[in-house]
N, C-alpha and C. Protein backbone atom coordinates (compact mmCIF):
# COMPACT_ATOMS: atom_id res chain seq x y z
N MET A 1 71.74 123.00 127.16
CA MET A 1 73.19 123.04 127.28
C MET A 1 73.85 122.28 126.12
N THR A 2 74.72 122.95 125.44
CA THR A 2 75.38 122.25 124.33
C THR A 2 76.68 121.64 124.82
N HIS A 3 76.86 120.40 124.42
CA HIS A 3 78.11 119.72 124.78
C HIS A 3 79.04 119.80 123.59
N THR A 4 80.15 120.48 123.73
CA THR A 4 81.11 120.46 122.62
C THR A 4 81.95 119.21 122.78
N ARG A 5 82.07 118.52 121.65
CA ARG A 5 82.86 117.28 121.72
C ARG A 5 84.33 117.65 121.79
N PRO A 6 85.07 116.95 122.65
CA PRO A 6 86.50 117.27 122.75
C PRO A 6 87.19 117.01 121.41
N ALA A 7 88.20 117.81 121.14
CA ALA A 7 88.95 117.61 119.89
C ALA A 7 89.59 116.24 119.92
N PRO A 8 89.59 115.54 118.79
CA PRO A 8 90.21 114.21 118.77
C PRO A 8 91.72 114.31 119.01
N VAL A 9 92.26 113.26 119.63
CA VAL A 9 93.71 113.19 119.83
C VAL A 9 94.31 112.47 118.62
N ILE A 10 95.03 113.23 117.81
CA ILE A 10 95.65 112.64 116.62
C ILE A 10 97.15 112.55 116.86
N ALA A 11 97.62 111.33 117.03
CA ALA A 11 99.04 111.10 117.30
C ALA A 11 99.79 111.01 115.97
N GLY A 12 100.93 111.69 115.91
CA GLY A 12 101.78 111.54 114.74
C GLY A 12 102.65 110.31 114.91
N VAL A 13 102.78 109.52 113.86
CA VAL A 13 103.68 108.36 113.89
C VAL A 13 104.67 108.53 112.75
N LEU A 14 105.93 108.74 113.10
CA LEU A 14 106.96 108.96 112.10
C LEU A 14 107.77 107.69 111.92
N LEU A 15 107.74 107.14 110.71
CA LEU A 15 108.52 105.93 110.43
C LEU A 15 109.89 106.36 109.94
N ALA A 16 110.90 106.17 110.81
CA ALA A 16 112.25 106.68 110.53
C ALA A 16 113.31 105.62 110.78
N ALA A 17 112.98 104.36 110.46
CA ALA A 17 113.87 103.25 110.82
C ALA A 17 114.77 102.81 109.67
N GLY A 18 114.52 103.30 108.47
CA GLY A 18 115.20 102.76 107.29
C GLY A 18 116.71 102.94 107.29
N GLY A 19 117.40 101.96 106.74
CA GLY A 19 118.86 101.98 106.72
C GLY A 19 119.46 102.61 105.48
N GLY A 20 118.59 103.05 104.55
CA GLY A 20 119.12 103.70 103.34
C GLY A 20 120.01 102.78 102.52
N ARG A 21 119.52 101.56 102.27
CA ARG A 21 120.31 100.57 101.51
C ARG A 21 120.84 101.14 100.20
N ARG A 22 119.95 101.82 99.45
CA ARG A 22 120.35 102.34 98.13
C ARG A 22 121.10 103.66 98.24
N LEU A 23 121.30 104.11 99.47
CA LEU A 23 122.07 105.34 99.69
C LEU A 23 123.42 105.00 100.31
N GLY A 24 123.87 103.77 100.08
CA GLY A 24 125.15 103.35 100.62
C GLY A 24 125.09 103.09 102.12
N GLY A 25 123.88 102.74 102.61
CA GLY A 25 123.74 102.38 104.02
C GLY A 25 123.74 103.56 104.96
N ARG A 26 123.37 104.74 104.45
CA ARG A 26 123.25 105.89 105.35
C ARG A 26 121.83 105.92 105.90
N PRO A 27 121.65 105.89 107.22
CA PRO A 27 120.29 105.89 107.75
C PRO A 27 119.54 107.16 107.32
N LYS A 28 118.33 106.97 106.82
CA LYS A 28 117.58 108.11 106.26
C LYS A 28 117.31 109.18 107.31
N ALA A 29 117.11 108.77 108.54
CA ALA A 29 116.78 109.73 109.60
C ALA A 29 117.85 110.80 109.74
N LEU A 30 119.11 110.44 109.40
CA LEU A 30 120.23 111.36 109.63
C LEU A 30 120.67 112.12 108.38
N LEU A 31 120.00 111.91 107.24
CA LEU A 31 120.36 112.69 106.06
C LEU A 31 120.15 114.17 106.38
N GLU A 32 121.07 115.00 105.93
CA GLU A 32 120.99 116.43 106.26
C GLU A 32 120.04 117.15 105.31
N HIS A 33 119.21 118.02 105.86
CA HIS A 33 118.32 118.86 105.06
C HIS A 33 118.26 120.22 105.76
N ARG A 34 118.70 121.25 105.06
CA ARG A 34 118.75 122.59 105.67
C ARG A 34 119.51 122.60 106.99
N GLY A 35 120.59 121.82 107.00
CA GLY A 35 121.48 121.85 108.15
C GLY A 35 121.09 120.99 109.34
N ARG A 36 119.97 120.29 109.26
CA ARG A 36 119.54 119.43 110.38
C ARG A 36 119.15 118.06 109.83
N PRO A 37 119.17 117.02 110.70
CA PRO A 37 118.77 115.68 110.23
C PRO A 37 117.30 115.66 109.77
N LEU A 38 117.05 114.85 108.74
CA LEU A 38 115.68 114.73 108.19
C LEU A 38 114.65 114.42 109.26
N VAL A 39 115.03 113.59 110.25
CA VAL A 39 114.06 113.19 111.27
C VAL A 39 113.52 114.40 112.03
N GLU A 40 114.35 115.41 112.22
CA GLU A 40 113.88 116.61 112.93
C GLU A 40 112.86 117.38 112.10
N HIS A 41 113.11 117.47 110.79
CA HIS A 41 112.15 118.15 109.92
C HIS A 41 110.80 117.46 109.95
N ALA A 42 110.84 116.12 109.91
CA ALA A 42 109.59 115.35 109.88
C ALA A 42 108.83 115.50 111.20
N VAL A 43 109.55 115.50 112.32
CA VAL A 43 108.90 115.70 113.62
C VAL A 43 108.22 117.07 113.65
N ARG A 44 108.92 118.09 113.17
CA ARG A 44 108.35 119.44 113.18
C ARG A 44 107.11 119.50 112.27
N THR A 45 107.18 118.80 111.13
CA THR A 45 106.03 118.77 110.21
C THR A 45 104.80 118.21 110.90
N LEU A 46 104.98 117.11 111.64
CA LEU A 46 103.84 116.50 112.35
C LEU A 46 103.31 117.45 113.43
N ARG A 47 104.23 118.03 114.20
CA ARG A 47 103.81 118.95 115.27
C ARG A 47 103.07 120.16 114.71
N ASP A 48 103.70 120.79 113.69
CA ASP A 48 103.11 122.00 113.13
C ASP A 48 101.79 121.70 112.42
N GLY A 49 101.63 120.45 112.01
CA GLY A 49 100.37 120.04 111.37
C GLY A 49 99.29 119.68 112.37
N GLY A 50 99.61 119.76 113.67
CA GLY A 50 98.59 119.56 114.71
C GLY A 50 98.63 118.21 115.41
N CYS A 51 99.64 117.39 115.14
CA CYS A 51 99.71 116.08 115.80
C CYS A 51 100.33 116.20 117.19
N ASP A 52 99.71 115.57 118.15
CA ASP A 52 100.23 115.57 119.53
C ASP A 52 99.58 114.39 120.25
N PRO A 53 100.37 113.45 120.73
CA PRO A 53 101.83 113.37 120.78
C PRO A 53 102.44 112.96 119.43
N VAL A 54 103.78 112.97 119.38
CA VAL A 54 104.49 112.49 118.20
C VAL A 54 105.35 111.29 118.61
N HIS A 55 105.09 110.16 117.96
CA HIS A 55 105.86 108.93 118.18
C HIS A 55 106.84 108.76 117.03
N VAL A 56 108.09 108.48 117.34
CA VAL A 56 109.10 108.26 116.30
C VAL A 56 109.57 106.82 116.40
N VAL A 57 109.52 106.11 115.27
CA VAL A 57 110.02 104.73 115.23
C VAL A 57 111.38 104.73 114.57
N LEU A 58 112.41 104.40 115.35
CA LEU A 58 113.78 104.32 114.84
C LEU A 58 114.18 102.87 114.63
N GLY A 59 115.26 102.67 113.86
CA GLY A 59 115.77 101.31 113.64
C GLY A 59 117.25 101.38 113.36
N ALA A 60 117.60 101.61 112.08
CA ALA A 60 119.01 101.69 111.69
C ALA A 60 119.71 102.79 112.48
N SER A 61 120.86 102.46 113.07
CA SER A 61 121.67 103.44 113.81
C SER A 61 120.87 104.23 114.83
N ALA A 62 119.92 103.56 115.51
CA ALA A 62 119.03 104.26 116.44
C ALA A 62 119.80 105.05 117.50
N GLY A 63 120.89 104.48 118.01
CA GLY A 63 121.67 105.16 119.03
C GLY A 63 122.25 106.47 118.52
N GLU A 64 122.77 106.41 117.29
CA GLU A 64 123.37 107.60 116.69
C GLU A 64 122.30 108.66 116.41
N VAL A 65 121.13 108.21 115.97
CA VAL A 65 120.04 109.16 115.69
C VAL A 65 119.65 109.88 116.98
N ARG A 66 119.55 109.14 118.08
CA ARG A 66 119.17 109.77 119.36
C ARG A 66 120.20 110.82 119.78
N VAL A 67 121.48 110.56 119.48
CA VAL A 67 122.55 111.49 119.88
C VAL A 67 122.53 112.73 118.98
N ARG A 68 122.37 112.52 117.68
CA ARG A 68 122.56 113.63 116.73
C ARG A 68 121.31 114.43 116.44
N ALA A 69 120.13 113.84 116.68
CA ALA A 69 118.89 114.55 116.35
C ALA A 69 118.19 115.00 117.64
N ASP A 70 117.54 116.14 117.57
CA ASP A 70 116.79 116.65 118.71
C ASP A 70 115.38 116.06 118.65
N LEU A 71 115.13 115.07 119.48
CA LEU A 71 113.82 114.42 119.51
C LEU A 71 113.10 114.74 120.83
N ALA A 72 113.44 115.88 121.41
CA ALA A 72 112.83 116.28 122.70
C ALA A 72 111.32 116.31 122.57
N GLY A 73 110.65 115.73 123.56
CA GLY A 73 109.19 115.75 123.57
C GLY A 73 108.55 114.66 122.73
N CYS A 74 109.37 113.90 122.00
CA CYS A 74 108.81 112.78 121.21
C CYS A 74 108.87 111.50 122.03
N LEU A 75 107.97 110.60 121.73
CA LEU A 75 108.05 109.25 122.29
C LEU A 75 108.79 108.41 121.26
N VAL A 76 109.87 107.79 121.66
CA VAL A 76 110.72 107.08 120.71
C VAL A 76 110.60 105.57 120.94
N THR A 77 110.33 104.85 119.86
CA THR A 77 110.30 103.39 119.88
C THR A 77 111.40 102.90 118.96
N VAL A 78 112.19 101.96 119.42
CA VAL A 78 113.22 101.38 118.54
C VAL A 78 112.70 100.04 118.04
N ASN A 79 112.65 99.90 116.72
CA ASN A 79 112.15 98.68 116.11
C ASN A 79 113.33 97.74 115.84
N PRO A 80 113.46 96.66 116.65
CA PRO A 80 114.60 95.75 116.45
C PRO A 80 114.50 94.97 115.14
N LEU A 81 113.32 94.96 114.53
CA LEU A 81 113.12 94.18 113.30
C LEU A 81 113.10 95.08 112.07
N TRP A 82 113.71 96.27 112.17
CA TRP A 82 113.58 97.25 111.08
C TRP A 82 114.03 96.72 109.73
N GLU A 83 114.98 95.76 109.75
CA GLU A 83 115.48 95.25 108.47
C GLU A 83 114.42 94.44 107.71
N GLU A 84 113.36 94.04 108.40
CA GLU A 84 112.27 93.32 107.72
C GLU A 84 111.48 94.25 106.80
N GLY A 85 111.64 95.55 106.99
CA GLY A 85 110.91 96.49 106.13
C GLY A 85 109.94 97.36 106.91
N MET A 86 109.27 98.23 106.16
CA MET A 86 108.41 99.25 106.76
C MET A 86 107.26 98.66 107.58
N GLY A 87 106.79 97.49 107.18
CA GLY A 87 105.67 96.88 107.89
C GLY A 87 105.96 96.69 109.37
N SER A 88 107.18 96.26 109.68
CA SER A 88 107.52 96.02 111.09
C SER A 88 107.56 97.34 111.87
N SER A 89 107.96 98.43 111.21
CA SER A 89 107.99 99.73 111.88
C SER A 89 106.58 100.27 112.11
N LEU A 90 105.71 100.04 111.14
CA LEU A 90 104.32 100.45 111.32
C LEU A 90 103.69 99.69 112.48
N ARG A 91 103.97 98.39 112.54
CA ARG A 91 103.46 97.58 113.67
C ARG A 91 103.97 98.13 114.99
N ALA A 92 105.28 98.44 115.05
CA ALA A 92 105.87 98.95 116.29
C ALA A 92 105.24 100.29 116.69
N GLY A 93 105.00 101.14 115.70
CA GLY A 93 104.41 102.45 115.98
C GLY A 93 102.98 102.34 116.49
N LEU A 94 102.19 101.48 115.87
CA LEU A 94 100.79 101.31 116.29
C LEU A 94 100.73 100.62 117.65
N ARG A 95 101.65 99.69 117.87
CA ARG A 95 101.68 98.99 119.16
C ARG A 95 102.00 99.98 120.29
N ALA A 96 102.89 100.93 120.01
CA ALA A 96 103.26 101.92 121.03
C ALA A 96 102.06 102.81 121.39
N LEU A 97 101.13 102.96 120.46
CA LEU A 97 99.97 103.82 120.70
C LEU A 97 98.83 103.07 121.39
N ALA A 98 98.83 101.74 121.28
CA ALA A 98 97.73 100.95 121.86
C ALA A 98 97.62 101.27 123.35
N GLY A 99 96.40 101.48 123.81
CA GLY A 99 96.21 101.74 125.24
C GLY A 99 96.39 103.21 125.61
N THR A 100 96.77 104.07 124.65
CA THR A 100 96.84 105.51 124.93
C THR A 100 95.49 106.12 124.60
N ASP A 101 95.36 107.42 124.80
CA ASP A 101 94.05 108.04 124.51
C ASP A 101 93.97 108.55 123.08
N ALA A 102 94.91 108.15 122.22
CA ALA A 102 94.88 108.61 120.83
C ALA A 102 93.65 108.05 120.10
N ASP A 103 92.98 108.91 119.35
CA ASP A 103 91.82 108.50 118.55
C ASP A 103 92.22 108.07 117.15
N ALA A 104 93.39 108.53 116.71
CA ALA A 104 93.86 108.19 115.37
C ALA A 104 95.36 108.35 115.32
N ALA A 105 95.97 107.65 114.37
CA ALA A 105 97.41 107.79 114.11
C ALA A 105 97.56 108.38 112.72
N LEU A 106 98.40 109.41 112.62
CA LEU A 106 98.70 109.98 111.32
C LEU A 106 100.14 109.61 111.00
N VAL A 107 100.31 108.81 109.95
CA VAL A 107 101.62 108.19 109.66
C VAL A 107 102.33 108.97 108.56
N LEU A 108 103.59 109.34 108.85
CA LEU A 108 104.43 110.06 107.91
C LEU A 108 105.74 109.30 107.76
N LEU A 109 106.34 109.37 106.57
CA LEU A 109 107.63 108.71 106.33
C LEU A 109 108.75 109.74 106.40
N VAL A 110 109.86 109.36 106.99
CA VAL A 110 110.96 110.32 107.22
C VAL A 110 111.59 110.82 105.93
N ASP A 111 111.46 110.03 104.85
CA ASP A 111 112.19 110.39 103.63
C ASP A 111 111.32 111.14 102.61
N GLN A 112 110.31 111.86 103.11
CA GLN A 112 109.47 112.65 102.20
C GLN A 112 109.41 114.11 102.65
N PRO A 113 110.57 114.81 102.59
CA PRO A 113 110.63 116.18 103.10
C PRO A 113 109.80 117.18 102.31
N GLY A 114 109.28 116.77 101.15
CA GLY A 114 108.41 117.67 100.38
C GLY A 114 107.01 117.76 100.95
N ILE A 115 106.73 116.93 101.95
CA ILE A 115 105.41 116.96 102.60
C ILE A 115 105.53 117.78 103.87
N GLY A 116 104.80 118.86 103.95
CA GLY A 116 104.90 119.77 105.09
C GLY A 116 103.66 119.77 105.96
N PRO A 117 103.60 120.70 106.91
CA PRO A 117 102.51 120.75 107.88
C PRO A 117 101.13 120.94 107.25
N GLU A 118 101.07 121.64 106.10
CA GLU A 118 99.76 121.88 105.48
C GLU A 118 99.09 120.56 105.10
N ALA A 119 99.88 119.66 104.50
CA ALA A 119 99.31 118.36 104.10
C ALA A 119 98.91 117.56 105.34
N VAL A 120 99.74 117.60 106.38
CA VAL A 120 99.41 116.89 107.63
C VAL A 120 98.10 117.41 108.21
N ALA A 121 97.97 118.73 108.27
CA ALA A 121 96.75 119.32 108.84
C ALA A 121 95.52 118.97 108.01
N ARG A 122 95.67 118.94 106.70
CA ARG A 122 94.53 118.61 105.83
C ARG A 122 94.06 117.18 106.06
N VAL A 123 95.03 116.26 106.11
CA VAL A 123 94.65 114.85 106.30
C VAL A 123 94.06 114.65 107.70
N ALA A 124 94.66 115.32 108.71
CA ALA A 124 94.15 115.21 110.08
C ALA A 124 92.71 115.70 110.16
N SER A 125 92.39 116.74 109.37
CA SER A 125 91.04 117.31 109.45
C SER A 125 89.99 116.40 108.83
N ALA A 126 90.43 115.32 108.16
CA ALA A 126 89.47 114.35 107.60
C ALA A 126 88.99 113.36 108.68
N TYR A 127 89.52 113.47 109.90
CA TYR A 127 89.11 112.58 110.99
C TYR A 127 87.64 112.81 111.30
N ARG A 128 86.86 111.72 111.35
CA ARG A 128 85.44 111.81 111.74
C ARG A 128 85.11 110.92 112.93
N SER A 129 85.79 109.78 112.99
CA SER A 129 85.51 108.83 114.08
C SER A 129 86.70 107.89 114.20
N ARG A 130 86.63 107.00 115.20
CA ARG A 130 87.76 106.08 115.42
C ARG A 130 87.85 104.98 114.36
N THR A 131 86.92 105.02 113.39
CA THR A 131 87.06 104.09 112.25
C THR A 131 87.57 104.84 111.02
N ALA A 132 88.02 106.07 111.20
CA ALA A 132 88.44 106.90 110.06
C ALA A 132 89.59 106.27 109.29
N LEU A 133 89.57 106.49 108.00
CA LEU A 133 90.68 106.13 107.09
C LEU A 133 90.81 107.28 106.11
N ALA A 134 91.95 107.93 106.09
CA ALA A 134 92.14 109.04 105.16
C ALA A 134 93.58 109.03 104.67
N ALA A 135 93.79 109.58 103.49
CA ALA A 135 95.14 109.65 102.94
C ALA A 135 95.27 110.87 102.05
N ALA A 136 96.47 111.43 102.04
CA ALA A 136 96.75 112.50 101.08
C ALA A 136 96.72 111.90 99.69
N SER A 137 96.26 112.70 98.73
CA SER A 137 96.39 112.24 97.35
C SER A 137 97.05 113.33 96.53
N TYR A 138 97.74 112.88 95.50
CA TYR A 138 98.51 113.77 94.64
C TYR A 138 98.04 113.50 93.21
N GLY A 139 97.24 114.43 92.69
CA GLY A 139 96.66 114.20 91.37
C GLY A 139 95.82 112.95 91.33
N GLY A 140 95.13 112.67 92.45
CA GLY A 140 94.24 111.50 92.51
C GLY A 140 94.94 110.21 92.92
N GLU A 141 96.28 110.24 93.03
CA GLU A 141 97.03 109.04 93.47
C GLU A 141 97.22 109.07 94.97
N ARG A 142 96.90 107.97 95.64
CA ARG A 142 97.03 107.92 97.09
C ARG A 142 98.50 107.97 97.51
N GLY A 143 98.79 108.76 98.56
CA GLY A 143 100.16 108.84 99.07
C GLY A 143 100.16 109.05 100.57
N HIS A 144 101.20 109.67 101.08
CA HIS A 144 101.32 109.96 102.51
C HIS A 144 101.12 111.45 102.75
N PRO A 145 100.77 111.85 103.95
CA PRO A 145 100.52 111.01 105.13
C PRO A 145 99.18 110.27 105.05
N VAL A 146 99.06 109.27 105.94
CA VAL A 146 97.84 108.46 106.01
C VAL A 146 97.32 108.51 107.44
N LEU A 147 96.01 108.58 107.58
CA LEU A 147 95.38 108.63 108.90
C LEU A 147 94.61 107.34 109.17
N PHE A 148 94.88 106.70 110.31
CA PHE A 148 94.19 105.47 110.69
C PHE A 148 93.46 105.69 112.01
N GLY A 149 92.14 105.55 112.01
CA GLY A 149 91.39 105.61 113.26
C GLY A 149 91.78 104.45 114.16
N ALA A 150 91.72 104.69 115.47
CA ALA A 150 92.22 103.71 116.45
C ALA A 150 91.55 102.34 116.35
N ASP A 151 90.27 102.32 115.93
CA ASP A 151 89.57 101.04 115.86
C ASP A 151 90.13 100.13 114.76
N ARG A 152 90.95 100.67 113.90
CA ARG A 152 91.51 99.89 112.78
C ARG A 152 92.94 99.41 113.02
N TRP A 153 93.57 99.92 114.10
CA TRP A 153 95.01 99.65 114.27
C TRP A 153 95.33 98.17 114.32
N GLU A 154 94.54 97.42 115.05
CA GLU A 154 94.85 96.00 115.23
C GLU A 154 94.89 95.26 113.89
N ASP A 155 93.88 95.52 113.06
CA ASP A 155 93.82 94.84 111.76
C ASP A 155 94.94 95.32 110.84
N ILE A 156 95.25 96.61 110.91
CA ILE A 156 96.33 97.15 110.05
C ILE A 156 97.66 96.52 110.46
N ALA A 157 97.92 96.47 111.77
CA ALA A 157 99.17 95.89 112.27
C ALA A 157 99.29 94.42 111.87
N ALA A 158 98.16 93.71 111.92
CA ALA A 158 98.18 92.28 111.58
C ALA A 158 98.61 92.06 110.13
N GLY A 159 98.28 93.01 109.25
CA GLY A 159 98.61 92.82 107.83
C GLY A 159 99.87 93.53 107.39
N ALA A 160 100.55 94.21 108.33
CA ALA A 160 101.73 95.00 107.96
C ALA A 160 102.97 94.11 107.95
N VAL A 161 103.31 93.60 106.78
CA VAL A 161 104.47 92.71 106.66
C VAL A 161 105.40 93.20 105.57
N GLY A 162 106.68 92.86 105.69
CA GLY A 162 107.66 93.24 104.67
C GLY A 162 107.68 94.75 104.45
N ASP A 163 107.81 95.14 103.18
CA ASP A 163 107.84 96.56 102.88
C ASP A 163 106.46 97.10 102.53
N GLN A 164 105.45 96.28 102.75
CA GLN A 164 104.11 96.67 102.35
C GLN A 164 103.50 97.76 103.23
N GLY A 165 103.88 97.79 104.50
CA GLY A 165 103.20 98.72 105.39
C GLY A 165 101.71 98.40 105.41
N ALA A 166 100.89 99.43 105.19
CA ALA A 166 99.44 99.22 105.23
C ALA A 166 98.85 99.08 103.84
N ARG A 167 99.71 98.88 102.85
CA ARG A 167 99.23 98.90 101.46
C ARG A 167 98.10 97.90 101.20
N ALA A 168 98.30 96.66 101.67
CA ALA A 168 97.29 95.63 101.41
C ALA A 168 95.97 96.00 102.10
N TYR A 169 96.06 96.48 103.33
CA TYR A 169 94.85 96.87 104.07
C TYR A 169 94.12 98.00 103.34
N LEU A 170 94.88 98.98 102.88
CA LEU A 170 94.26 100.12 102.19
C LEU A 170 93.63 99.69 100.87
N ARG A 171 94.24 98.73 100.20
CA ARG A 171 93.65 98.22 98.95
C ARG A 171 92.31 97.58 99.24
N THR A 172 92.29 96.74 100.28
CA THR A 172 91.06 96.02 100.62
C THR A 172 89.95 96.97 101.06
N HIS A 173 90.33 98.08 101.70
CA HIS A 173 89.32 99.00 102.24
C HIS A 173 89.25 100.31 101.44
N ARG A 174 89.53 100.17 100.14
CA ARG A 174 89.60 101.36 99.28
C ARG A 174 88.37 102.25 99.40
N GLU A 175 87.20 101.61 99.49
CA GLU A 175 85.92 102.36 99.54
C GLU A 175 85.83 103.28 100.76
N ALA A 176 86.50 102.89 101.84
CA ALA A 176 86.36 103.63 103.10
C ALA A 176 87.32 104.81 103.21
N ILE A 177 88.27 104.92 102.28
CA ILE A 177 89.32 105.94 102.42
C ILE A 177 88.83 107.31 101.93
N SER A 178 88.98 108.33 102.77
CA SER A 178 88.76 109.71 102.30
C SER A 178 90.08 110.19 101.71
N LEU A 179 90.06 110.49 100.42
CA LEU A 179 91.28 111.02 99.79
C LEU A 179 91.27 112.54 99.90
N VAL A 180 92.39 113.09 100.34
CA VAL A 180 92.51 114.52 100.57
C VAL A 180 93.57 115.07 99.62
N GLU A 181 93.14 115.80 98.62
CA GLU A 181 94.08 116.30 97.61
C GLU A 181 95.08 117.28 98.25
N CYS A 182 96.37 117.01 98.05
CA CYS A 182 97.42 117.83 98.68
C CYS A 182 98.48 118.30 97.68
N SER A 183 98.26 118.05 96.38
CA SER A 183 99.33 118.37 95.43
C SER A 183 99.60 119.87 95.33
N ASP A 184 98.66 120.69 95.82
CA ASP A 184 98.90 122.13 95.78
C ASP A 184 99.76 122.62 96.94
N VAL A 185 99.93 121.76 97.97
CA VAL A 185 100.73 122.19 99.15
C VAL A 185 101.91 121.28 99.45
N ALA A 186 102.05 120.18 98.73
CA ALA A 186 103.11 119.22 99.07
C ALA A 186 103.59 118.49 97.82
N GLN A 187 104.81 117.95 97.92
CA GLN A 187 105.36 117.10 96.85
C GLN A 187 105.73 115.77 97.48
N ALA A 188 105.30 114.69 96.83
CA ALA A 188 105.40 113.38 97.48
C ALA A 188 106.59 112.55 97.01
N TYR A 189 107.72 113.20 96.72
CA TYR A 189 108.89 112.41 96.32
C TYR A 189 109.52 111.72 97.53
N ASP A 190 110.23 110.61 97.26
CA ASP A 190 110.97 109.89 98.31
C ASP A 190 112.46 110.14 98.11
N ILE A 191 113.21 110.06 99.21
CA ILE A 191 114.68 110.08 99.10
C ILE A 191 115.13 108.62 99.19
N ASP A 192 115.26 107.98 98.02
CA ASP A 192 115.60 106.56 98.00
C ASP A 192 116.99 106.28 97.42
N THR A 193 117.35 107.07 96.42
CA THR A 193 118.61 106.81 95.72
C THR A 193 119.53 108.04 95.82
N THR A 194 120.78 107.88 95.41
CA THR A 194 121.70 109.02 95.49
C THR A 194 121.23 110.17 94.61
N GLU A 195 120.52 109.87 93.51
CA GLU A 195 119.98 110.95 92.64
C GLU A 195 118.97 111.78 93.42
N ASP A 196 118.19 111.10 94.29
CA ASP A 196 117.14 111.81 95.04
C ASP A 196 117.71 112.81 96.04
N LEU A 197 118.99 112.64 96.38
CA LEU A 197 119.61 113.56 97.36
C LEU A 197 119.61 115.01 96.85
N ALA A 198 119.40 115.17 95.53
CA ALA A 198 119.34 116.52 94.96
C ALA A 198 118.17 117.32 95.55
N HIS A 199 117.16 116.61 96.08
CA HIS A 199 116.01 117.30 96.69
C HIS A 199 116.37 117.96 98.03
N LEU A 200 117.46 117.51 98.63
CA LEU A 200 117.83 118.02 99.95
C LEU A 200 118.67 119.28 99.80
N GLU A 201 118.51 120.19 100.74
CA GLU A 201 119.26 121.46 100.67
C GLU A 201 120.37 121.45 101.70
């Protein structure tokens, strides 16, 4: 009798708490792209890429985001410390997953609409075990999305401070990371400044 191993549970974690300081204080989650808030596009990207459940970490204008964006079916965490930077949102997202049956977290940033479901699915498919570490790469440069096996969450959260997110952890564990080339299916630009708004439709 062959035992097929159950498919791993890969939870999407969308970091959407930023206040858009360099965008005149417009929360990034609510920037319009193709007629809908960016946060909705990112949620769909995670879902279409095979992530289930999808956790969304909000911060700046969280109440307004909940009203204006359709986050049906998502688990929403509000990070009260969002102004400390991305690290606090990553901690909040991983903490929300602790104790669930998720085998890995696939982390996406709300302000990278050039990254679609193909890149998410590719990085998710690099999952091998609960110690997995994988990241999209663009011409050999590490980028997002990033996959963290559940056995690593505690250590990653412990080192996630300021705007670093998991950067320091990933540097230290460089050897363990499976890099998944995605430059043929995604573009890794950020929407950080008013010039970057040209990327939005």
